[in-house]
PDB file of C-alpha atoms and ligand atoms in Angstrom:
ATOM      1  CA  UNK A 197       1.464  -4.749  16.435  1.00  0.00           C
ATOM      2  CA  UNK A 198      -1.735  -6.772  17.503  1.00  0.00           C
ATOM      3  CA  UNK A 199      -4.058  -7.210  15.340  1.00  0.00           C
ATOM      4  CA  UNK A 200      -7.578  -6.082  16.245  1.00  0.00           C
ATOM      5  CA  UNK A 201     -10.773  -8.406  16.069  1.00  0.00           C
ATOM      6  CA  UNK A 202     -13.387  -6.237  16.602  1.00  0.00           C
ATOM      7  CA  UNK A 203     -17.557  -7.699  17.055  1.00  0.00           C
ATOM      8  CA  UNK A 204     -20.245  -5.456  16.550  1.00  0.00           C
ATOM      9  CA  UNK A 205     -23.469  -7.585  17.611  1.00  0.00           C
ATOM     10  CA  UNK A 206     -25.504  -4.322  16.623  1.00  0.00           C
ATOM     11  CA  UNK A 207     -29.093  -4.491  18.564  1.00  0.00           C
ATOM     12  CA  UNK A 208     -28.598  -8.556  18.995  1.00  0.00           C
ATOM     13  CA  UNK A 209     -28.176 -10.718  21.679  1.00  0.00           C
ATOM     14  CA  UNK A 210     -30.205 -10.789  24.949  1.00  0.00           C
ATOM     15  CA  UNK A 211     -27.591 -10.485  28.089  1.00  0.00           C
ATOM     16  CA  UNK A 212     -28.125 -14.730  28.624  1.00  0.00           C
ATOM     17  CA  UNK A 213     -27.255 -15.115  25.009  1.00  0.00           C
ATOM     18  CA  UNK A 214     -23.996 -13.136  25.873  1.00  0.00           C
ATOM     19  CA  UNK A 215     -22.619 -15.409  28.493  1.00  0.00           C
ATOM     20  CA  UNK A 216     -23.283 -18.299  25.682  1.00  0.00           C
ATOM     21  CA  UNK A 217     -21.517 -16.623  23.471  1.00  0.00           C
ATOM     22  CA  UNK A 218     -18.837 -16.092  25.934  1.00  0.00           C
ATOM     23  CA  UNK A 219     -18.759 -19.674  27.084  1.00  0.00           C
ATOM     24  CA  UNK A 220     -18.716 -20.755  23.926  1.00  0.00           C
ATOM     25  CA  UNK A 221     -15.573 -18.552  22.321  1.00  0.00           C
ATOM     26  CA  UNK A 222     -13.406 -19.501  25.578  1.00  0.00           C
ATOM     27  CA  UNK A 223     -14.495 -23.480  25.236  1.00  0.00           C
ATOM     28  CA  UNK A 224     -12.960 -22.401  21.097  1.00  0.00           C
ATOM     29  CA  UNK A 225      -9.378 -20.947  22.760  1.00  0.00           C
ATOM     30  CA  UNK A 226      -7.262 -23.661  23.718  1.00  0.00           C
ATOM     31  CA  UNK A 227      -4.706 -21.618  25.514  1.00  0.00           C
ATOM     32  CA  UNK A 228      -4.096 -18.083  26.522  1.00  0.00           C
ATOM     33  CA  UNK A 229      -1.251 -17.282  23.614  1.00  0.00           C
ATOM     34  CA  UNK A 230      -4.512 -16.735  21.467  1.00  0.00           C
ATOM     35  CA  UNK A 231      -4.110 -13.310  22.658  1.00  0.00           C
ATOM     36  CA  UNK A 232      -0.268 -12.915  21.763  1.00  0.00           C
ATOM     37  CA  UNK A 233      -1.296 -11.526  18.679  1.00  0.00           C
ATOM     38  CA  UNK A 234      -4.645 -10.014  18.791  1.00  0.00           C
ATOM     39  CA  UNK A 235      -7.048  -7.703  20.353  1.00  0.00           C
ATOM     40  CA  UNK A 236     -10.696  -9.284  20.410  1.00  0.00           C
ATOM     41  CA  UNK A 237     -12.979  -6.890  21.331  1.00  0.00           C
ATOM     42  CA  UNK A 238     -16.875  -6.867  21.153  1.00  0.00           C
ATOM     43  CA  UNK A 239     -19.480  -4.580  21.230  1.00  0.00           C
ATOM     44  CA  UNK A 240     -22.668  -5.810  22.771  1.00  0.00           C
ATOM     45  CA  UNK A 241     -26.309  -3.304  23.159  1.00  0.00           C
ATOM     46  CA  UNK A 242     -26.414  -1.374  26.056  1.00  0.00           C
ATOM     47  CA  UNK A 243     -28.553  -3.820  27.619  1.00  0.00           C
ATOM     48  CA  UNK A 244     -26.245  -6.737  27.803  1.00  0.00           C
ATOM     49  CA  UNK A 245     -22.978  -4.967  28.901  1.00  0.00           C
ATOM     50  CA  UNK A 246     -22.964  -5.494  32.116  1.00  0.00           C
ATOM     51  CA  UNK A 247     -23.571  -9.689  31.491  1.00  0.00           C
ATOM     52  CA  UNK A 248     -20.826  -9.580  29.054  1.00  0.00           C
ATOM     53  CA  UNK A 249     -18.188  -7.505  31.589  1.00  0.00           C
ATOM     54  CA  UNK A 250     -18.925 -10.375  34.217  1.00  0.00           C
ATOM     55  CA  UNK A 251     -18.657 -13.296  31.591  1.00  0.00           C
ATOM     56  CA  UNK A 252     -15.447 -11.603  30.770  1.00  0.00           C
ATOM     57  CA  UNK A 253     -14.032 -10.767  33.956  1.00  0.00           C
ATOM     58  CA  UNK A 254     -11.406 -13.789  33.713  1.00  0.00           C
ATOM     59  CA  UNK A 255     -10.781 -13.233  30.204  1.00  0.00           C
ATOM     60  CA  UNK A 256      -8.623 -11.197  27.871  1.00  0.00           C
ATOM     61  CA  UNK A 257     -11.390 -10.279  25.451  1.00  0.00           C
ATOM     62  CA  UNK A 258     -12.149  -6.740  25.894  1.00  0.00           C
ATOM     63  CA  UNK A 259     -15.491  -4.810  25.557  1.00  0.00           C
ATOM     64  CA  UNK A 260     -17.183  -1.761  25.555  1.00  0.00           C
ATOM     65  CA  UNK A 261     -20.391   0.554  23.700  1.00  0.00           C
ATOM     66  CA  UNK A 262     -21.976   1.064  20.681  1.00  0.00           C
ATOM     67  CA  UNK A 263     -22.723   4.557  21.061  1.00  0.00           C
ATOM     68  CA  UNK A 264     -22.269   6.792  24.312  1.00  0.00           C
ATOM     69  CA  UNK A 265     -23.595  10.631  24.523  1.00  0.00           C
ATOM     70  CA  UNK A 266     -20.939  13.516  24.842  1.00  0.00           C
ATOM     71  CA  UNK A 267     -21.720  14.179  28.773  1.00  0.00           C
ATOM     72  CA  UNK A 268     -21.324  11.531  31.343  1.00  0.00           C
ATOM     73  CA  UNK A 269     -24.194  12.084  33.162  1.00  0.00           C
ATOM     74  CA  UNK A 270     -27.229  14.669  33.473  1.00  0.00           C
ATOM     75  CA  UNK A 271     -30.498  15.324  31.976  1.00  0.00           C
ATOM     76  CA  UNK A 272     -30.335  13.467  28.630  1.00  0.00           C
ATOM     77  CA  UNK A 273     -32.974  10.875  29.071  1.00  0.00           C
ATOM     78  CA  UNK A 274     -32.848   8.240  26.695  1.00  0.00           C
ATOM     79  CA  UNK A 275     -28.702   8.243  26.643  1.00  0.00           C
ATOM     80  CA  UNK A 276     -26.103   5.932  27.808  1.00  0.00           C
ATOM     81  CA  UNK A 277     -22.692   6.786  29.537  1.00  0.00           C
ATOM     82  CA  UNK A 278     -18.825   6.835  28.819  1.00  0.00           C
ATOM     83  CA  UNK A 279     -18.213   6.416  31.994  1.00  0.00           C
ATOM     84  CA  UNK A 280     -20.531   3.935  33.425  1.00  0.00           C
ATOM     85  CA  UNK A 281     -19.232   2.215  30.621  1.00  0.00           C
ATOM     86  CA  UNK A 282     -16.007   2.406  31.842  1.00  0.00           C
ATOM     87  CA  UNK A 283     -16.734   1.266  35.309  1.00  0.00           C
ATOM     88  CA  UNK A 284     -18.192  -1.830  33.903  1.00  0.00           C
ATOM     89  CA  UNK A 285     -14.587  -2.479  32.777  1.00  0.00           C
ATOM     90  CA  UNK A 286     -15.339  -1.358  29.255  1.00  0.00           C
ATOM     91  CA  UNK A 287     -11.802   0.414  27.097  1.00  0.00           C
ATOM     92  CA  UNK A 288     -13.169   1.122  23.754  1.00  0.00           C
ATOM     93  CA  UNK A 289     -16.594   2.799  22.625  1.00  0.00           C
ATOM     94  CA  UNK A 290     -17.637   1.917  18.965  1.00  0.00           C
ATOM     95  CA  UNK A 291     -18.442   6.060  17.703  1.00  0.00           C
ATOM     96  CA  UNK A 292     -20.166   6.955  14.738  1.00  0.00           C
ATOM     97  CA  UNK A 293     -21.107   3.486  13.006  1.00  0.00           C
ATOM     98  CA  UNK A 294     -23.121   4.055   9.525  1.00  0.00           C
ATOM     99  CA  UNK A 295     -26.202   2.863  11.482  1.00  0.00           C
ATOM    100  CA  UNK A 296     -25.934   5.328  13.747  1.00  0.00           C
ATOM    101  CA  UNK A 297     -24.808   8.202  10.959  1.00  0.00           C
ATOM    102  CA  UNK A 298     -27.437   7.018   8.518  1.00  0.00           C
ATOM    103  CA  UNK A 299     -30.550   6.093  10.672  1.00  0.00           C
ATOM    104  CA  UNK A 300     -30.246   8.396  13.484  1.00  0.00           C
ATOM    105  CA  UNK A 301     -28.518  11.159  11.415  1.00  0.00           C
ATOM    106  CA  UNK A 302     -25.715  11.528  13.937  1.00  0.00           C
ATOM    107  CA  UNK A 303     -22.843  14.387  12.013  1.00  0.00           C
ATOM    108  CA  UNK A 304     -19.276  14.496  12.714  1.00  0.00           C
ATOM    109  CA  UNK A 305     -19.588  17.066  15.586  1.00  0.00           C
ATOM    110  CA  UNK A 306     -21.420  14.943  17.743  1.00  0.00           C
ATOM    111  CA  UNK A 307     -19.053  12.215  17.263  1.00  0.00           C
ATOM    112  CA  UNK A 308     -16.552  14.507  17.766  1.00  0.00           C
ATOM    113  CA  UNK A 309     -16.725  15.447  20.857  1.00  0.00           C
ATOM    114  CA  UNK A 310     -17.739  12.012  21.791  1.00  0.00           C
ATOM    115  CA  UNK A 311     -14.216  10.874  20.630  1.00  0.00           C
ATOM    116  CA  UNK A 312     -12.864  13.578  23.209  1.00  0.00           C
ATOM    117  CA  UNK A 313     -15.107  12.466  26.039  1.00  0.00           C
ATOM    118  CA  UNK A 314     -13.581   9.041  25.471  1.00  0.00           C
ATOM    119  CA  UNK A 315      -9.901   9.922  25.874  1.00  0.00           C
ATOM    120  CA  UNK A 316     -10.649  12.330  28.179  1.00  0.00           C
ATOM    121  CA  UNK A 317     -11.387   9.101  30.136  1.00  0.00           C
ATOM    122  CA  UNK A 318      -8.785   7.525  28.694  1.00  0.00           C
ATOM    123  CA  UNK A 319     -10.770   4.961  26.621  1.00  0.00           C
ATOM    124  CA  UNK A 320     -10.044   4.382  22.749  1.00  0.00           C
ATOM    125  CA  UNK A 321     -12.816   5.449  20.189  1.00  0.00           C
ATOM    126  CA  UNK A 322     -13.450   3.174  17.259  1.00  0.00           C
ATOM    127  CA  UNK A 323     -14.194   6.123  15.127  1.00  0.00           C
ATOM    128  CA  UNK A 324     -15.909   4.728  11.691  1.00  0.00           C
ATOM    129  CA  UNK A 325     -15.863   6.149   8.219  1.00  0.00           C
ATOM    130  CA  UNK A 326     -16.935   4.862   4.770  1.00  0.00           C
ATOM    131  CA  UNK A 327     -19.001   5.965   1.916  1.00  0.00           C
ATOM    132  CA  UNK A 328     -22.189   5.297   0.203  1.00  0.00           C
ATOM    133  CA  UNK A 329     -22.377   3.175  -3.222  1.00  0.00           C
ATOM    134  CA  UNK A 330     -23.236   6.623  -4.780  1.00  0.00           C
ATOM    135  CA  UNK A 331     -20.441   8.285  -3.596  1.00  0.00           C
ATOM    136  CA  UNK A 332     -17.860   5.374  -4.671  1.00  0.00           C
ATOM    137  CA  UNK A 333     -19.217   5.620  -8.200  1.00  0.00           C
ATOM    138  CA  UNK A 334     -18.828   9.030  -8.355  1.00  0.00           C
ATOM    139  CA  UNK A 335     -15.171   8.879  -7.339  1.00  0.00           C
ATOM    140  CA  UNK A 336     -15.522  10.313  -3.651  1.00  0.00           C
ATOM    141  CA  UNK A 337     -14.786   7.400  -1.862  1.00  0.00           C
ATOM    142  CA  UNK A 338     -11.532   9.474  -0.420  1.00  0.00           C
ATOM    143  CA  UNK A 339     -13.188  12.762   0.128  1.00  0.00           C
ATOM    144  CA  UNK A 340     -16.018  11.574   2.031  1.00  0.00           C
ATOM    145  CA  UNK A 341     -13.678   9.712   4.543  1.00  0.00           C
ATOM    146  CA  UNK A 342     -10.913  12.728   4.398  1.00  0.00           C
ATOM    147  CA  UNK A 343     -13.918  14.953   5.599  1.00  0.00           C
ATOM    148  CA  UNK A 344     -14.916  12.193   8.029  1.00  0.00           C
ATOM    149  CA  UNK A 345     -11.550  12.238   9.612  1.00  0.00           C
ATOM    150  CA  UNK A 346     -11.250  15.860   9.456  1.00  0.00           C
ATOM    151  CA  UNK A 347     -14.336  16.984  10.894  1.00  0.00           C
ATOM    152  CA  UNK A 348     -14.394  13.847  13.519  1.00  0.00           C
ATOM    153  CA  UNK A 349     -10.991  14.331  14.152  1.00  0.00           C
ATOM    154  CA  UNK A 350     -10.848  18.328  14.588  1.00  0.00           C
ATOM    155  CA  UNK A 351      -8.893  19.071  17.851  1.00  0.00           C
ATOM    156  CA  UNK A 352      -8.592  15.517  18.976  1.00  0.00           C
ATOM    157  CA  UNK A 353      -5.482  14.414  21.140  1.00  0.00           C
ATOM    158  CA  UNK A 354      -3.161  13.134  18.700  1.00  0.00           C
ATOM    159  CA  UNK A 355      -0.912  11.243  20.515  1.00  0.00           C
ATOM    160  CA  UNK A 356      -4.280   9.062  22.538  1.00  0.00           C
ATOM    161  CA  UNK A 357      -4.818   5.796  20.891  1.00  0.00           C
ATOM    162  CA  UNK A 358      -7.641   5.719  18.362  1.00  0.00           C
ATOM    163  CA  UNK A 359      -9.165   2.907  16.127  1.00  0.00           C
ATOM    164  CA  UNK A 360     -10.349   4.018  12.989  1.00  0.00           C
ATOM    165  CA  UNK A 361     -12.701   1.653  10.866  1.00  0.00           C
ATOM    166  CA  UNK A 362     -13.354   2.291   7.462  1.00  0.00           C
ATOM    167  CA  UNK A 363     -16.475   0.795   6.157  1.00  0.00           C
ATOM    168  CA  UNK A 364     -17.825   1.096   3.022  1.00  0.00           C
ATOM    169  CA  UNK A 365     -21.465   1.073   3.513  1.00  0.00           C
ATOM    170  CA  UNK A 366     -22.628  -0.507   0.468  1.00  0.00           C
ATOM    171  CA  UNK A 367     -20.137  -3.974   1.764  1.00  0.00           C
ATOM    172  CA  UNK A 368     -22.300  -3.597   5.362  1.00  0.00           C
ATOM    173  CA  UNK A 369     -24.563  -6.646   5.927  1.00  0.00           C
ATOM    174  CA  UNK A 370     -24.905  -6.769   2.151  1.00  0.00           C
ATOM    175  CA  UNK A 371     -22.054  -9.719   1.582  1.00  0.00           C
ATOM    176  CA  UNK A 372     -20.475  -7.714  -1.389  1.00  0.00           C
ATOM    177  CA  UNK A 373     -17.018  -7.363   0.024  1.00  0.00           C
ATOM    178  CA  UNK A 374     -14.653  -4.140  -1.277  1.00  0.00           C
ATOM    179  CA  UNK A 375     -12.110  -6.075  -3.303  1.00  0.00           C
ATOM    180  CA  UNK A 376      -8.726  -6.623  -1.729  1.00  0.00           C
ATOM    181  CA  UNK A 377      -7.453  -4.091  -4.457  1.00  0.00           C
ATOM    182  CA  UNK A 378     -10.017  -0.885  -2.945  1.00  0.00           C
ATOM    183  CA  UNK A 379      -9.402  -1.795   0.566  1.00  0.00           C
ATOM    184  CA  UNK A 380      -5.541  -1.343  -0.297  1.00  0.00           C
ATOM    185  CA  UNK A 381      -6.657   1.610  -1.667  1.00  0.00           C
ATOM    186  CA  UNK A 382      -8.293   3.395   0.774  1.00  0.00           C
ATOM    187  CA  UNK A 383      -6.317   2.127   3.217  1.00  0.00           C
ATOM    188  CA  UNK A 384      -3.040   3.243   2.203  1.00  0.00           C
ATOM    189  CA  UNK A 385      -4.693   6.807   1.712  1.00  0.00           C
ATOM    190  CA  UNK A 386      -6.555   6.549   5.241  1.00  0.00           C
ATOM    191  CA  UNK A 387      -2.897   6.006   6.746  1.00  0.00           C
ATOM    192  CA  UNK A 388      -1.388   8.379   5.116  1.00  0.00           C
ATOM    193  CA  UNK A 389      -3.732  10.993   5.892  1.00  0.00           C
ATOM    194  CA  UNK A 390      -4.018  10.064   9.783  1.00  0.00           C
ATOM    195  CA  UNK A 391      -0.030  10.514   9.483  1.00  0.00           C
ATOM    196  CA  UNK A 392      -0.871  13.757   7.826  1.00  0.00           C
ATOM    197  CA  UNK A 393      -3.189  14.829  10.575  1.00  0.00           C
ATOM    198  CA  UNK A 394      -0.118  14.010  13.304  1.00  0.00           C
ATOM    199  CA  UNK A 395      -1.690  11.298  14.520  1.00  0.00           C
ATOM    200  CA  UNK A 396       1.066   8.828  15.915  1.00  0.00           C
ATOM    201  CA  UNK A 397      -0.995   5.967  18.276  1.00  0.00           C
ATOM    202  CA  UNK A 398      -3.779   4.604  15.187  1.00  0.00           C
ATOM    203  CA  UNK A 399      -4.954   1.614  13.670  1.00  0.00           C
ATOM    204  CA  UNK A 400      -6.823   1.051  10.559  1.00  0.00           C
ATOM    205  CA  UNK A 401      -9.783  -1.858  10.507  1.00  0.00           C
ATOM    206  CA  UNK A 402     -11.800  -2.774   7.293  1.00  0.00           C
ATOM    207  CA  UNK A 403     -15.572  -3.482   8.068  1.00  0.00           C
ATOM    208  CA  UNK A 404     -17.975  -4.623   5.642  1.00  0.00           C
ATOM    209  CA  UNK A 405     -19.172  -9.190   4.945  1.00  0.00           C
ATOM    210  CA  UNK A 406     -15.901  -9.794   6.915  1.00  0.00           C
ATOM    211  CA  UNK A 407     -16.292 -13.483   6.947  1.00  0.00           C
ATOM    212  CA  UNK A 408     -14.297 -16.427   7.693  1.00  0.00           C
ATOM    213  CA  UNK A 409     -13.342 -17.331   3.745  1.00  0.00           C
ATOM    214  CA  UNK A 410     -12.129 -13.912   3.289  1.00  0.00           C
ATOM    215  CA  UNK A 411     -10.590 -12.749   5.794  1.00  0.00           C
ATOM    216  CA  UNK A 412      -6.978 -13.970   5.904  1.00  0.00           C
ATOM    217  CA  UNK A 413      -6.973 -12.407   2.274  1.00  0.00           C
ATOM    218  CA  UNK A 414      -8.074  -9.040   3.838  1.00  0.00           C
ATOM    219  CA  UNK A 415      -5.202  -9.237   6.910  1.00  0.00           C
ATOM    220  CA  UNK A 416      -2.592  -9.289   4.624  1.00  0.00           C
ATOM    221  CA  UNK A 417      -3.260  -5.739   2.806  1.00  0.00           C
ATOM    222  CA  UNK A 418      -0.878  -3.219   4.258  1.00  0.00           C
ATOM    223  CA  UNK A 419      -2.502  -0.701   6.701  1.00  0.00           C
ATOM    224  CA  UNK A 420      -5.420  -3.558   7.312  1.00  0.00           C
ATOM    225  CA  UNK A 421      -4.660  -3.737  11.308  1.00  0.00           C
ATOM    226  CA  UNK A 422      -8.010  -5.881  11.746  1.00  0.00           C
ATOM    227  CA  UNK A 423     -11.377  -5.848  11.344  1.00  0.00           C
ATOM    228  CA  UNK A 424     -14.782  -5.099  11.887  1.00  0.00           C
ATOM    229  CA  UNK A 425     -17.445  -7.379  11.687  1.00  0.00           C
ATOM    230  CA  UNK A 426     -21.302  -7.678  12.398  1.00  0.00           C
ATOM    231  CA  UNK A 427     -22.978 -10.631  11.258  1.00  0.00           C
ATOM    232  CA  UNK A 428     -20.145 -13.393  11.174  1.00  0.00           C
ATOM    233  CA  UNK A 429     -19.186 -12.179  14.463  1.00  0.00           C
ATOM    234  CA  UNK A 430     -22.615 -13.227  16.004  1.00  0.00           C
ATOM    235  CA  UNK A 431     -21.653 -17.245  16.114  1.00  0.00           C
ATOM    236  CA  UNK A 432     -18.796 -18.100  17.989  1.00  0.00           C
ATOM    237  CA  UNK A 433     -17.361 -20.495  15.675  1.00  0.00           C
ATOM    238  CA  UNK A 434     -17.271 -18.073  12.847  1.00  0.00           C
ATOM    239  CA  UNK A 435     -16.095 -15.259  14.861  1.00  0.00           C
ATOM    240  CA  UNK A 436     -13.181 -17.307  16.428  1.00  0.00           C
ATOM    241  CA  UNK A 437     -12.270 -18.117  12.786  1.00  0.00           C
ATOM    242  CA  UNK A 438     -11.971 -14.720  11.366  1.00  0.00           C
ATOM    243  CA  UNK A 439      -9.832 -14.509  14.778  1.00  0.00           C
ATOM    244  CA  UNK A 440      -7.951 -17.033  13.786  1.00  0.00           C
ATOM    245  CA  UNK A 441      -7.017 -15.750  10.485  1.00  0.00           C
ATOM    246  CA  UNK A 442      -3.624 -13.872  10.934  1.00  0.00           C
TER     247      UNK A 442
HETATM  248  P1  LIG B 252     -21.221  -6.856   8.494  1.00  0.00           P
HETATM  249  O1  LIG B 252     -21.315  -5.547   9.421  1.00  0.00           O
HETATM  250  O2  LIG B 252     -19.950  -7.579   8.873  1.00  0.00           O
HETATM  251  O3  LIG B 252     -22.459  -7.649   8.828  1.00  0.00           O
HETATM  252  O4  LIG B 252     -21.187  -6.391   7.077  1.00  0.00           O
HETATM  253  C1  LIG B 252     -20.167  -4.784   9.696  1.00  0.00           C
HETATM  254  C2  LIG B 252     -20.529  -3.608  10.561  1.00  0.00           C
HETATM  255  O5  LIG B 252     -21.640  -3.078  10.418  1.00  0.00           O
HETATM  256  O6  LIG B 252     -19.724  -3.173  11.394  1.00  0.00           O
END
């Protein structure tokens, strides 16, 4: 199975600093067998999709939302769309990032049926999970994501293709990394309980100060299908490196 590179640029990068980017990760691939093994996807804002579809039109580097709204289109002012998303060439839509949970107090229903909107148009969700520092020290660490995935999860098509990324907040943007030995962890738990739920098409990432001096030691944890990353994946270099690192 490919393993999946996954960029979340979060609310940076202008649409001209896209096609730099862009430029500057194809100058870094020497050939096209880059791709025999991996996925590299980004998500760029809303603004910049569009730039980044076109700078990726000749490309195998694939692309798509940070957040979408449940209907495609209609009186929700203020909202973005699966499906315009889609006809900008965009397969995957990033749902339910901790950002997004946390600041704008999005709750597993309305990433729910945001996850079914997206197969419905037959794009794969990155659905993502994790718990607060709190709730690892007080041993919840698995029921917090169990109820993620159950309550996210509840009714969803479970032979679609979904990406599930398990983040622990307290390793986002903070550069304390889980150690290899609680990503195994979780991760062997998160796969067993996707099994449990019947789902058959899934991969697991691990998100959280993915950089590139620790991320071959991440890849090779069982369940660990790829990764996540925000800030090393906004320099080209650095992301291609984490790329690089299977
Ligand atoms: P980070 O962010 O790599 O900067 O910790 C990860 C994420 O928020 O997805």
């Amino acid at each position: 199975m490919k393993k999946i590179f996954a960029a979340n640029w979060k609310l940076n990068k202008s649409p001209n600093e896209a096609r730099k980017f862009i430029s500057d990760f194809k100058s870094l691939v020497a050939n096209g067998s880059f791709y025999d093994n991996k996925e590299v996807l980004i998500f760029p804002s809303a603004f910049s999709l569009e730039a980044l579809a076109t700078a990726c039109a000749d490309s195998k580097i694939e692309f798509g939302p940070q957040n979408i709204y449940s209907e495609k289109s209609g009186a929700f002012t203020g909202e973005n769309s699966a499906e315009v998303a889609q006809q900008l060439g965009s397969d995957f839509i990033l749902i339910g990032h901790s950002e997004r949970r946390q600041i704008f107090k999005e709750i597993d229903s309305q990433l729910n049926a945001r996850i079914k909107l997206a197969h419905s148009l037959v794009m794969t969700p990155v659905y993502c999970i994790g718990e607060t520092l709190d709730q690892r020290e007080d041993n919840q660490t698995e029921a917090v994501c169990f109820k993620q995935l159950e309550q996210g999860l509840a009714g969803v098509d479970t032979q679609a293709r979904i990406v599930v990324a398990y983040e622990p907040i307290w390793a986002i943007g903070t550069g304390r990394v889980a150690t290899p030995a609680q990503v195994a962890d979780t991760h062997l738990h998160l796969n067993k309980k996707m099994k449990a739920m019947g789902f058959v098409n899934f991969q697991l990432l691990y998100g959280g100060s993915v950089k590139p001096d620790n991320a071959a030691e991440l890849l090779k944890i069982p369940h660990v299908d790829g990764f996540l990353i925000g800030g090393a994946a906004l320099d080209p270099q650095s992301f291609f490196k984490i790329c690089n690192s299977n």
